Amino acid sequence: MLSFATRTISLAALLVAVCAFGARPAHAGGIFWGEPVCESPSDVSTLFDSVAFSYAGSLKCEAMCKTALSSCKAFVKNAASCQASDNGGYWKMFKLAACAGLSGSDKKDCLSFAKDGKSSNKQFIADDKATGLANCGAFYDACVADCAMVL
Protein backbone atom coordinates (compact mmCIF):
# COMPACT_ATOMS: atom_id res chain seq x y z
CA MET A 1 0.00 0.00 0.00
CA LEU A 2 1.28 3.47 -0.86
CA SER A 3 1.91 5.97 1.89
CA PHE A 4 -0.41 8.91 2.32
CA ALA A 5 2.27 11.32 1.07
CA THR A 6 2.97 9.22 -2.04
CA ARG A 7 -0.75 8.93 -2.83
CA THR A 8 -1.23 12.66 -2.34
CA ILE A 9 1.69 13.55 -4.63
CA SER A 10 0.54 11.03 -7.26
CA LEU A 11 -3.02 12.33 -7.17
CA ALA A 12 -1.83 15.94 -7.35
CA ALA A 13 0.33 15.15 -10.40
CA LEU A 14 -2.56 13.40 -12.13
CA LEU A 15 -4.94 16.25 -11.34
CA VAL A 16 -2.47 18.77 -12.79
CA ALA A 17 -2.26 16.65 -15.96
CA VAL A 18 -6.04 16.44 -16.17
CA CYS A 19 -6.47 20.18 -15.70
CA ALA A 20 -3.76 20.95 -18.23
CA PHE A 21 -4.77 18.49 -20.92
CA GLY A 22 -8.38 17.59 -20.26
CA ALA A 23 -10.00 21.00 -20.11
CA ARG A 24 -12.07 20.73 -23.28
CA PRO A 25 -14.42 17.79 -23.48
CA ALA A 26 -13.60 17.21 -27.14
CA HIS A 27 -10.01 16.57 -26.12
CA ALA A 28 -10.75 14.80 -22.85
CA GLY A 29 -9.97 11.32 -24.11
CA GLY A 30 -6.47 12.37 -25.15
CA ILE A 31 -4.97 11.24 -21.82
CA PHE A 32 -6.60 7.81 -21.75
CA TRP A 33 -6.90 7.02 -25.47
CA GLY A 34 -5.42 8.26 -28.74
CA GLU A 35 -6.90 11.35 -30.30
CA PRO A 36 -10.08 13.29 -29.61
CA VAL A 37 -12.94 11.45 -31.25
CA CYS A 38 -15.47 14.28 -31.49
CA GLU A 39 -15.89 17.57 -33.29
CA SER A 40 -17.00 20.67 -31.44
CA PRO A 41 -20.70 21.41 -32.10
CA SER A 42 -19.95 25.09 -32.73
CA ASP A 43 -17.10 24.19 -35.13
CA VAL A 44 -19.41 21.85 -37.08
CA SER A 45 -21.97 24.62 -37.54
CA THR A 46 -19.41 27.00 -39.04
CA LEU A 47 -19.05 24.65 -42.00
CA PHE A 48 -22.37 26.08 -43.20
CA ASP A 49 -21.25 29.73 -43.17
CA SER A 50 -20.32 30.07 -46.85
CA VAL A 51 -22.73 27.52 -48.29
CA ALA A 52 -25.60 30.01 -48.50
CA PHE A 53 -24.16 31.71 -51.56
CA SER A 54 -24.12 28.53 -53.62
CA TYR A 55 -27.93 28.13 -53.39
CA ALA A 56 -28.80 31.58 -54.68
CA GLY A 57 -30.24 31.37 -58.16
CA SER A 58 -31.54 27.83 -57.72
CA LEU A 59 -35.26 27.30 -58.38
CA LYS A 60 -35.46 25.49 -55.03
CA CYS A 61 -33.20 27.87 -53.10
CA GLU A 62 -35.38 28.17 -49.99
CA ALA A 63 -36.01 24.42 -49.89
CA MET A 64 -32.25 23.87 -50.14
CA CYS A 65 -31.69 26.33 -47.27
CA LYS A 66 -34.26 24.49 -45.16
CA THR A 67 -32.66 21.11 -45.91
CA ALA A 68 -29.21 22.48 -45.09
CA LEU A 69 -30.60 23.91 -41.82
CA SER A 70 -31.96 20.49 -40.90
CA SER A 71 -28.61 18.87 -41.69
CA CYS A 72 -26.70 21.53 -39.76
CA LYS A 73 -28.84 20.97 -36.66
CA ALA A 74 -28.44 17.18 -36.94
CA PHE A 75 -24.65 17.47 -37.26
CA VAL A 76 -24.47 19.81 -34.23
CA LYS A 77 -26.59 17.45 -32.12
CA ASN A 78 -24.50 14.48 -33.24
CA ALA A 79 -21.27 16.27 -32.27
CA ALA A 80 -22.71 17.17 -28.84
CA SER A 81 -23.84 13.58 -28.30
CA CYS A 82 -20.37 12.33 -29.21
CA GLN A 83 -18.79 14.77 -26.77
CA ALA A 84 -21.19 13.67 -24.02
CA SER A 85 -20.11 10.05 -24.54
CA ASP A 86 -16.44 11.05 -24.56
CA ASN A 87 -16.94 13.10 -21.40
CA GLY A 88 -18.60 10.21 -19.56
CA GLY A 89 -15.92 7.75 -20.61
CA TYR A 90 -13.13 10.13 -19.73
CA TRP A 91 -14.31 10.76 -16.16
CA LYS A 92 -15.02 7.07 -15.62
CA MET A 93 -11.43 6.31 -16.68
CA PHE A 94 -10.19 9.11 -14.42
CA LYS A 95 -11.92 7.56 -11.41
CA LEU A 96 -10.43 4.15 -12.25
CA ALA A 97 -6.94 5.59 -12.71
CA ALA A 98 -6.82 8.17 -9.93
CA CYS A 99 -9.32 7.20 -7.24
CA ALA A 100 -9.20 3.39 -7.13
CA GLY A 101 -6.27 3.04 -4.72
CA LEU A 102 -7.44 5.77 -2.37
CA SER A 103 -9.51 5.53 0.78
CA GLY A 104 -11.27 7.79 3.22
CA SER A 105 -11.19 11.53 2.59
CA ASP A 106 -8.64 11.14 -0.23
CA LYS A 107 -11.05 8.96 -2.18
CA LYS A 108 -13.96 11.26 -1.38
CA ASP A 109 -11.99 14.28 -2.64
CA CYS A 110 -10.94 12.43 -5.79
CA LEU A 111 -14.50 11.33 -6.58
CA SER A 112 -15.78 14.83 -5.88
CA PHE A 113 -13.21 16.28 -8.27
CA ALA A 114 -14.32 13.81 -10.96
CA LYS A 115 -17.98 14.63 -10.40
CA ASP A 116 -17.29 18.37 -10.63
CA GLY A 117 -15.16 17.90 -13.76
CA LYS A 118 -17.84 15.83 -15.48
CA SER A 119 -20.51 18.38 -14.57
CA SER A 120 -18.38 21.29 -15.78
CA ASN A 121 -17.68 19.57 -19.08
CA LYS A 122 -21.37 18.70 -19.44
CA GLN A 123 -22.25 22.39 -19.11
CA PHE A 124 -19.53 23.33 -21.63
CA ILE A 125 -21.00 20.81 -24.11
CA ALA A 126 -24.53 22.19 -23.60
CA ASP A 127 -23.32 25.76 -24.15
CA ASP A 128 -21.33 24.76 -27.24
CA LYS A 129 -24.37 22.91 -28.62
CA ALA A 130 -26.54 26.02 -28.08
CA THR A 131 -23.94 28.13 -29.91
CA GLY A 132 -23.85 25.63 -32.76
CA LEU A 133 -27.64 25.58 -33.11
CA ALA A 134 -27.70 29.39 -33.06
CA ASN A 135 -25.06 29.40 -35.83
CA CYS A 136 -27.30 27.06 -37.86
CA GLY A 137 -30.20 29.49 -37.43
CA ALA A 138 -28.06 32.44 -38.52
CA PHE A 139 -26.93 30.44 -41.55
CA TYR A 140 -30.55 29.74 -42.48
CA ASP A 141 -31.56 33.40 -42.16
CA ALA A 142 -28.64 34.49 -44.36
CA CYS A 143 -29.35 31.72 -46.85
CA VAL A 144 -33.03 32.68 -47.27
CA ALA A 145 -32.06 36.36 -47.53
CA ASP A 146 -29.65 35.48 -50.33
CA CYS A 147 -32.41 33.55 -52.12
CA ALA A 148 -34.66 36.63 -51.99
CA MET A 149 -31.94 38.88 -53.42
CA VAL A 150 -31.73 36.86 -56.62
CA LEU A 151 -35.46 36.88 -57.33
PDB file of C-alpha atoms in Angstrom, residues 44-118:
ATOM      1  CA  VAL A  44     -19.407  21.851 -37.084  1.00  0.00           C
ATOM      2  CA  SER A  45     -21.974  24.616 -37.542  1.00  0.00           C
ATOM      3  CA  THR A  46     -19.406  26.998 -39.038  1.00  0.00           C
ATOM      4  CA  LEU A  47     -19.054  24.652 -42.004  1.00  0.00           C
ATOM      5  CA  PHE A  48     -22.368  26.079 -43.196  1.00  0.00           C
ATOM      6  CA  ASP A  49     -21.246  29.731 -43.171  1.00  0.00           C
ATOM      7  CA  SER A  50     -20.325  30.070 -46.850  1.00  0.00           C
ATOM      8  CA  VAL A  51     -22.729  27.518 -48.288  1.00  0.00           C
ATOM      9  CA  ALA A  52     -25.602  30.014 -48.496  1.00  0.00           C
ATOM     10  CA  PHE A  53     -24.159  31.711 -51.555  1.00  0.00           C
ATOM     11  CA  SER A  54     -24.124  28.530 -53.618  1.00  0.00           C
ATOM     12  CA  TYR A  55     -27.926  28.129 -53.391  1.00  0.00           C
ATOM     13  CA  ALA A  56     -28.800  31.578 -54.682  1.00  0.00           C
ATOM     14  CA  GLY A  57     -30.245  31.369 -58.164  1.00  0.00           C
ATOM     15  CA  SER A  58     -31.544  27.832 -57.719  1.00  0.00           C
ATOM     16  CA  LEU A  59     -35.257  27.298 -58.377  1.00  0.00           C
ATOM     17  CA  LYS A  60     -35.455  25.487 -55.029  1.00  0.00           C
ATOM     18  CA  CYS A  61     -33.199  27.869 -53.104  1.00  0.00           C
ATOM     19  CA  GLU A  62     -35.377  28.174 -49.990  1.00  0.00           C
ATOM     20  CA  ALA A  63     -36.011  24.424 -49.887  1.00  0.00           C
ATOM     21  CA  MET A  64     -32.252  23.875 -50.141  1.00  0.00           C
ATOM     22  CA  CYS A  65     -31.689  26.325 -47.269  1.00  0.00           C
ATOM     23  CA  LYS A  66     -34.263  24.492 -45.159  1.00  0.00           C
ATOM     24  CA  THR A  67     -32.664  21.111 -45.915  1.00  0.00           C
ATOM     25  CA  ALA A  68     -29.215  22.479 -45.087  1.00  0.00           C
ATOM     26  CA  LEU A  69     -30.602  23.906 -41.815  1.00  0.00           C
ATOM     27  CA  SER A  70     -31.959  20.493 -40.902  1.00  0.00           C
ATOM     28  CA  SER A  71     -28.611  18.872 -41.693  1.00  0.00           C
ATOM     29  CA  CYS A  72     -26.703  21.526 -39.759  1.00  0.00           C
ATOM     30  CA  LYS A  73     -28.836  20.966 -36.656  1.00  0.00           C
ATOM     31  CA  ALA A  74     -28.439  17.179 -36.937  1.00  0.00           C
ATOM     32  CA  PHE A  75     -24.651  17.475 -37.256  1.00  0.00           C
ATOM     33  CA  VAL A  76     -24.467  19.807 -34.231  1.00  0.00           C
ATOM     34  CA  LYS A  77     -26.592  17.451 -32.123  1.00  0.00           C
ATOM     35  CA  ASN A  78     -24.501  14.484 -33.236  1.00  0.00           C
ATOM     36  CA  ALA A  79     -21.266  16.273 -32.265  1.00  0.00           C
ATOM     37  CA  ALA A  80     -22.713  17.170 -28.844  1.00  0.00           C
ATOM     38  CA  SER A  81     -23.839  13.579 -28.301  1.00  0.00           C
ATOM     39  CA  CYS A  82     -20.367  12.328 -29.211  1.00  0.00           C
ATOM     40  CA  GLN A  83     -18.788  14.767 -26.765  1.00  0.00           C
ATOM     41  CA  ALA A  84     -21.194  13.670 -24.021  1.00  0.00           C
ATOM     42  CA  SER A  85     -20.114  10.049 -24.544  1.00  0.00           C
ATOM     43  CA  ASP A  86     -16.443  11.048 -24.564  1.00  0.00           C
ATOM     44  CA  ASN A  87     -16.942  13.102 -21.396  1.00  0.00           C
ATOM     45  CA  GLY A  88     -18.603  10.213 -19.559  1.00  0.00           C
ATOM     46  CA  GLY A  89     -15.922   7.747 -20.610  1.00  0.00           C
ATOM     47  CA  TYR A  90     -13.130  10.126 -19.726  1.00  0.00           C
ATOM     48  CA  TRP A  91     -14.308  10.756 -16.164  1.00  0.00           C
ATOM     49  CA  LYS A  92     -15.019   7.068 -15.616  1.00  0.00           C
ATOM     50  CA  MET A  93     -11.432   6.313 -16.679  1.00  0.00           C
ATOM     51  CA  PHE A  94     -10.191   9.111 -14.425  1.00  0.00           C
ATOM     52  CA  LYS A  95     -11.922   7.563 -11.413  1.00  0.00           C
ATOM     53  CA  LEU A  96     -10.430   4.151 -12.246  1.00  0.00           C
ATOM     54  CA  ALA A  97      -6.941   5.591 -12.711  1.00  0.00           C
ATOM     55  CA  ALA A  98      -6.820   8.171  -9.930  1.00  0.00           C
ATOM     56  CA  CYS A  99      -9.321   7.195  -7.245  1.00  0.00           C
ATOM     57  CA  ALA A 100      -9.203   3.391  -7.134  1.00  0.00           C
ATOM     58  CA  GLY A 101      -6.269   3.043  -4.721  1.00  0.00           C
ATOM     59  CA  LEU A 102      -7.436   5.772  -2.371  1.00  0.00           C
ATOM     60  CA  SER A 103      -9.514   5.529   0.779  1.00  0.00           C
ATOM     61  CA  GLY A 104     -11.273   7.795   3.218  1.00  0.00           C
ATOM     62  CA  SER A 105     -11.193  11.526   2.588  1.00  0.00           C
ATOM     63  CA  ASP A 106      -8.635  11.141  -0.229  1.00  0.00           C
ATOM     64  CA  LYS A 107     -11.055   8.963  -2.184  1.00  0.00           C
ATOM     65  CA  LYS A 108     -13.964  11.263  -1.376  1.00  0.00           C
ATOM     66  CA  ASP A 109     -11.994  14.283  -2.643  1.00  0.00           C
ATOM     67  CA  CYS A 110     -10.939  12.426  -5.792  1.00  0.00           C
ATOM     68  CA  LEU A 111     -14.504  11.327  -6.575  1.00  0.00           C
ATOM     69  CA  SER A 112     -15.780  14.834  -5.875  1.00  0.00           C
ATOM     70  CA  PHE A 113     -13.208  16.280  -8.273  1.00  0.00           C
ATOM     71  CA  ALA A 114     -14.317  13.807 -10.957  1.00  0.00           C
ATOM     72  CA  LYS A 115     -17.985  14.633 -10.404  1.00  0.00           C
ATOM     73  CA  ASP A 116     -17.292  18.371 -10.633  1.00  0.00           C
ATOM     74  CA  GLY A 117     -15.162  17.901 -13.760  1.00  0.00           C
ATOM     75  CA  LYS A 118     -17.836  15.834 -15.476  1.00  0.00           C
TER      76      LYS A 118
END
